[in-house]
Amino acid sequence: MTSQESAPARLVTIERHILDEQAKFPDASGDLTNLLYDLALAAKIIAREVNKAGLLDILGKAGLNNSSGDEVKKLDVFADRWIYRALDHTGRVAVMASEESEAIIPIPEKFRCGKYVLLFDPLDGSSNIDANAPIGTIFSIHKKISKGERGTLQDCLQPGHRQVAAGYVLYGTSTMLVYTTGAGVAGFTLDRSIGEFILSHPNIRVPERGKIYSVNEQNTIYWDPRVRAYVDWVKQDDKATQRPRAARYIGSMVADVHRTLMYGGLFMYPGSRKDPKGKLRLLYEASPMAFVMEQAGGAAIDGEGRILDIEARELHQRTPVYMGSKDDVSEVRQFLSGEHPAVRELATR
Ligand code: AFP
């Protein structure tokens, strides 16, 4: 076999893929394409730091708290700054918002504003950093809707179904970037030797039914009895409904949702007596991941309706999350609404 014969049919870099996608829209200015490039570049820089985190004295607490009161580690700060620096001067973004900042992040006056709005969680799952467990970056892109030149809070508080693109970067055994622009989901793996994200998972589809449930069961005592009933039910033995299901929980949303995309199943972070809206943030976590999940053929709800239809009232709003395989989401929805026979039984006991 010659070396030409053994070479893969076509090596597609993320740049090539984004450009090919743009070509489907003859009126596209290229701004979104370039914005996604910029994010991919920031992701490579963050991946580099995440990878040498154990070697450098970058680990450890920065002595700050983010606006949601969580502990901030140095790598969060690093990731936050790099995403900002990759985008602030490009003329493509009108305003940004980060999970790490209390208020919106304006574009400096000296730079031109563009037509896009970027919301991001720079380093999600950061409590896993010291354990070398997977962490991720999540991003959500909207079009600016306010009238003036510079973006406003109104631009950031749009419902998820108006996103023009969303995705995440998973810093795990390898670094992957997964994104959607509303026409399916594609995944790219970073080839460190050439510094390029290469298309490794074209057209990702989540299985319609999964065998895994993923939730922090420490919160069981605070859950609504219907959530408890569902989690008890998935552990029972019944071949016909593919039970018992396996439990998997990393505690890093990007990693838990990525596994759910690959293998199917249900990832959930329910509301509870302690935290009625759960823990996850609508704009930085739930909404972009819901867009990806739906585009891969799955579903994402807050227990009642689509996460993508939730009206955002504040930047750091939280929402309960149930996302994954369509059948699994519809099953948990039946439990939560009280329609499932197993819950009706519970009510008559
Ligand atoms: P950290 O960034 O503080 O580690 O939080 C991660 C996260 O926001 C999300 O990625 C996880 O799914 C969720 O919190 C885990 O929360 P619990 O630790 O309460 O299970």
CSV table of N, CA, C and O in Angstrom, one decimal, residues 260-316:
chain,number,residue,atom,x,y,z
A,260,THR,N,-23.3,11.9,27.9
A,260,THR,CA,-24.7,11.6,27.5
A,260,THR,C,-25.0,11.7,26.0
A,260,THR,O,-25.7,10.9,25.4
A,261,LEU,N,-24.3,12.7,25.4
A,261,LEU,CA,-24.4,12.8,23.9
A,261,LEU,C,-23.9,11.6,23.2
A,261,LEU,O,-24.4,11.1,22.2
A,262,MET,N,-22.8,11.0,23.7
A,262,MET,CA,-22.1,9.9,23.1
A,262,MET,C,-22.9,8.6,23.3
A,262,MET,O,-23.1,7.8,22.4
A,263,TYR,N,-23.3,8.4,24.6
A,263,TYR,CA,-23.9,7.1,24.9
A,263,TYR,C,-25.4,7.1,25.1
A,263,TYR,O,-26.0,6.0,25.3
A,264,GLY,N,-26.0,8.3,25.3
A,264,GLY,CA,-27.4,8.4,25.6
A,264,GLY,C,-27.6,8.3,27.1
A,264,GLY,O,-26.7,8.1,27.9
A,265,GLY,N,-28.9,8.5,27.5
A,265,GLY,CA,-29.2,8.5,28.9
A,265,GLY,C,-29.7,9.8,29.3
A,265,GLY,O,-30.1,10.7,28.5
A,266,LEU,N,-29.7,10.1,30.6
A,266,LEU,CA,-30.3,11.3,31.2
A,266,LEU,C,-29.3,12.0,32.1
A,266,LEU,O,-28.8,11.3,33.1
A,267,PHE,N,-29.0,13.2,31.9
A,267,PHE,CA,-28.3,14.0,32.9
A,267,PHE,C,-29.3,15.0,33.5
A,267,PHE,O,-30.1,15.6,32.8
A,268,MET,N,-29.2,15.0,34.8
A,268,MET,CA,-30.2,15.9,35.5
A,268,MET,C,-29.6,16.7,36.7
A,268,MET,O,-28.7,16.1,37.4
A,269,TYR,N,-30.0,17.9,36.9
A,269,TYR,CA,-29.7,18.7,38.1
A,269,TYR,C,-31.0,19.3,38.5
A,269,TYR,O,-31.4,20.4,38.1
A,270,PRO,N,-31.8,18.5,39.3
A,270,PRO,CA,-33.2,19.0,39.6
A,270,PRO,C,-33.1,20.2,40.6
A,270,PRO,O,-32.1,20.4,41.3
A,271,GLY,N,-34.2,20.9,40.7
A,271,GLY,CA,-34.4,21.8,41.8
A,271,GLY,C,-34.6,21.0,43.1
A,271,GLY,O,-34.9,19.8,43.1
A,272,SER,N,-34.5,21.7,44.2
A,272,SER,CA,-34.7,20.9,45.5
A,272,SER,C,-35.2,21.9,46.5
A,272,SER,O,-35.4,23.1,46.3
A,273,ARG,N,-35.5,21.3,47.7
A,273,ARG,CA,-36.0,22.2,48.8
A,273,ARG,C,-35.0,23.3,49.1
A,273,ARG,O,-35.3,24.4,49.4
A,274,LYS,N,-33.7,22.9,49.1
A,274,LYS,CA,-32.7,23.8,49.4
A,274,LYS,C,-32.5,24.9,48.3
A,274,LYS,O,-32.3,26.0,48.6
A,275,ASP,N,-32.4,24.4,47.0
A,275,ASP,CA,-32.2,25.3,45.9
A,275,ASP,C,-33.3,25.0,44.9
A,275,ASP,O,-33.2,24.1,44.0
A,276,PRO,N,-34.5,25.7,45.0
A,276,PRO,CA,-35.6,25.4,44.1
A,276,PRO,C,-35.3,25.4,42.6
A,276,PRO,O,-35.9,24.7,41.9
A,277,LYS,N,-34.3,26.2,42.2
A,277,LYS,CA,-34.0,26.2,40.8
A,277,LYS,C,-32.7,25.4,40.5
A,277,LYS,O,-32.1,25.5,39.4
A,278,GLY,N,-32.3,24.6,41.4
A,278,GLY,CA,-31.1,23.8,41.2
A,278,GLY,C,-29.8,24.6,41.3
A,278,GLY,O,-29.8,25.7,41.9
A,279,LYS,N,-28.8,24.2,40.6
A,279,LYS,CA,-27.5,24.9,40.7
A,279,LYS,C,-27.1,25.5,39.3
A,279,LYS,O,-26.4,26.5,39.3
A,280,LEU,N,-27.5,24.9,38.2
A,280,LEU,CA,-26.9,25.3,36.9
A,280,LEU,C,-27.5,26.6,36.4
A,280,LEU,O,-28.7,26.9,36.6
A,281,ARG,N,-26.7,27.4,35.8
A,281,ARG,CA,-27.1,28.7,35.3
A,281,ARG,C,-27.7,28.6,33.9
A,281,ARG,O,-27.1,27.9,33.0
A,282,LEU,N,-28.8,29.2,33.7
A,282,LEU,CA,-29.5,29.2,32.4
A,282,LEU,C,-28.7,29.6,31.3
A,282,LEU,O,-28.5,28.9,30.3
A,283,LEU,N,-28.1,30.8,31.4
A,283,LEU,CA,-27.4,31.4,30.2
A,283,LEU,C,-26.1,30.8,29.9
A,283,LEU,O,-25.6,30.8,28.7
A,284,TYR,N,-25.4,30.4,30.9
A,284,TYR,CA,-24.0,30.0,30.7
A,284,TYR,C,-23.8,28.5,30.6
A,284,TYR,O,-22.8,28.0,30.1
A,285,GLU,N,-24.8,27.7,31.1
A,285,GLU,CA,-24.7,26.3,31.1
A,285,GLU,C,-25.9,25.6,30.4
A,285,GLU,O,-25.7,24.9,29.4
A,286,ALA,N,-27.1,25.8,31.0
A,286,ALA,CA,-28.3,25.0,30.6
A,286,ALA,C,-28.6,25.3,29.1
A,286,ALA,O,-28.8,24.4,28.3
A,287,SER,N,-28.7,26.6,28.8
A,287,SER,CA,-29.2,27.0,27.5
A,287,SER,C,-28.3,26.5,26.3
A,287,SER,O,-28.7,25.9,25.4
A,288,PRO,N,-27.0,26.8,26.4
A,288,PRO,CA,-26.1,26.3,25.3
A,288,PRO,C,-26.1,24.8,25.2
A,288,PRO,O,-26.1,24.3,24.1
A,289,MET,N,-26.1,24.1,26.3
A,289,MET,CA,-26.0,22.7,26.3
A,289,MET,C,-27.3,22.1,25.8
A,289,MET,O,-27.4,21.1,25.1
A,290,ALA,N,-28.4,22.8,26.1
A,290,ALA,CA,-29.8,22.4,25.6
A,290,ALA,C,-29.8,22.5,24.1
A,290,ALA,O,-30.4,21.7,23.3
A,291,PHE,N,-29.2,23.6,23.5
A,291,PHE,CA,-29.2,23.8,22.1
A,291,PHE,C,-28.4,22.7,21.4
A,291,PHE,O,-28.9,22.1,20.4
A,292,VAL,N,-27.3,22.3,22.0
A,292,VAL,CA,-26.5,21.2,21.4
A,292,VAL,C,-27.3,19.9,21.5
A,292,VAL,O,-27.4,19.2,20.5
A,293,MET,N,-27.9,19.7,22.7
A,293,MET,CA,-28.6,18.4,22.9
A,293,MET,C,-29.8,18.3,21.9
A,293,MET,O,-30.0,17.2,21.3
A,294,GLU,N,-30.5,19.3,21.7
A,294,GLU,CA,-31.7,19.3,20.8
A,294,GLU,C,-31.2,19.1,19.3
A,294,GLU,O,-31.8,18.3,18.6
A,295,GLN,N,-30.1,19.8,19.0
A,295,GLN,CA,-29.6,19.7,17.6
A,295,GLN,C,-29.0,18.3,17.4
A,295,GLN,O,-28.9,17.9,16.2
A,296,ALA,N,-28.7,17.5,18.4
A,296,ALA,CA,-28.2,16.2,18.3
A,296,ALA,C,-29.4,15.2,18.3
A,296,ALA,O,-29.1,14.0,18.4
A,297,GLY,N,-30.6,15.7,18.4
A,297,GLY,CA,-31.7,14.8,18.4
A,297,GLY,C,-32.2,14.5,19.8
A,297,GLY,O,-33.2,13.6,19.9
A,298,GLY,N,-31.7,15.1,20.8
A,298,GLY,CA,-32.1,14.8,22.1
A,298,GLY,C,-33.1,15.9,22.6
A,298,GLY,O,-33.7,16.6,21.8
A,299,ALA,N,-33.3,15.9,23.9
A,299,ALA,CA,-34.3,16.9,24.5
A,299,ALA,C,-33.7,17.5,25.8
A,299,ALA,O,-32.8,16.9,26.4
A,300,ALA,N,-34.2,18.6,26.1
A,300,ALA,CA,-33.7,19.3,27.3
A,300,ALA,C,-34.9,20.1,27.9
A,300,ALA,O,-35.4,21.0,27.3
A,301,ILE,N,-35.2,19.8,29.2
A,301,ILE,CA,-36.4,20.5,29.8
A,301,ILE,C,-35.9,20.9,31.2
A,301,ILE,O,-35.0,20.5,31.8
A,302,ASP,N,-36.8,21.9,31.8
A,302,ASP,CA,-36.5,22.3,33.1
A,302,ASP,C,-37.4,21.5,34.1
A,302,ASP,O,-37.6,21.9,35.3
A,303,GLY,N,-38.1,20.5,33.6
A,303,GLY,CA,-39.0,19.7,34.4
A,303,GLY,C,-40.4,19.8,33.8
A,303,GLY,O,-41.2,18.9,33.9
A,304,GLU,N,-40.7,21.0,33.2
A,304,GLU,CA,-42.0,21.2,32.5
A,304,GLU,C,-41.8,21.4,31.0
A,304,GLU,O,-42.2,20.7,30.2
A,305,GLY,N,-41.2,22.6,30.7
A,305,GLY,CA,-41.0,23.0,29.3
A,305,GLY,C,-39.6,22.9,28.9
A,305,GLY,O,-38.7,22.6,29.6
A,306,ARG,N,-39.4,23.3,27.6
A,306,ARG,CA,-38.1,23.3,27.0
A,306,ARG,C,-37.2,24.4,27.6
A,306,ARG,O,-37.7,25.5,27.8
A,307,ILE,N,-36.0,24.0,27.9
A,307,ILE,CA,-35.1,25.0,28.5
A,307,ILE,C,-34.9,26.2,27.5
A,307,ILE,O,-34.8,27.3,27.9
A,308,LEU,N,-34.9,25.9,26.2
A,308,LEU,CA,-34.7,26.9,25.2
A,308,LEU,C,-35.8,27.9,25.1
A,308,LEU,O,-35.6,29.0,24.5
A,309,ASP,N,-36.9,27.7,25.8
A,309,ASP,CA,-38.0,28.6,25.8
A,309,ASP,C,-38.1,29.5,27.0
A,309,ASP,O,-38.9,30.3,27.2
A,310,ILE,N,-37.2,29.2,28.0
A,310,ILE,CA,-37.2,30.0,29.2
A,310,ILE,C,-36.8,31.4,29.0
A,310,ILE,O,-35.8,31.7,28.3
A,311,GLU,N,-37.6,32.4,29.5
A,311,GLU,CA,-37.3,33.8,29.4
A,311,GLU,C,-36.3,34.1,30.5
A,311,GLU,O,-36.5,33.9,31.6
A,312,ALA,N,-35.1,34.7,30.1
A,312,ALA,CA,-34.1,35.0,31.1
A,312,ALA,C,-34.4,36.4,31.7
A,312,ALA,O,-34.7,37.4,30.9
A,313,ARG,N,-34.4,36.5,33.0
A,313,ARG,CA,-34.7,37.8,33.6
A,313,ARG,C,-33.4,38.4,34.2
A,313,ARG,O,-33.3,39.5,34.4
A,314,GLU,N,-32.5,37.5,34.6
A,314,GLU,CA,-31.2,38.0,35.1
A,314,GLU,C,-30.1,37.2,34.6
A,314,GLU,O,-30.3,36.0,34.3
A,315,LEU,N,-28.9,37.8,34.6
A,315,LEU,CA,-27.7,37.1,34.0
A,315,LEU,C,-27.4,35.8,34.7
A,315,LEU,O,-27.0,34.8,34.0
A,316,HIS,N,-27.5,35.7,36.0
A,316,HIS,CA,-27.1,34.5,36.7
A,316,HIS,C,-28.2,33.6,37.1
A,316,HIS,O,-28.1,32.8,38.1
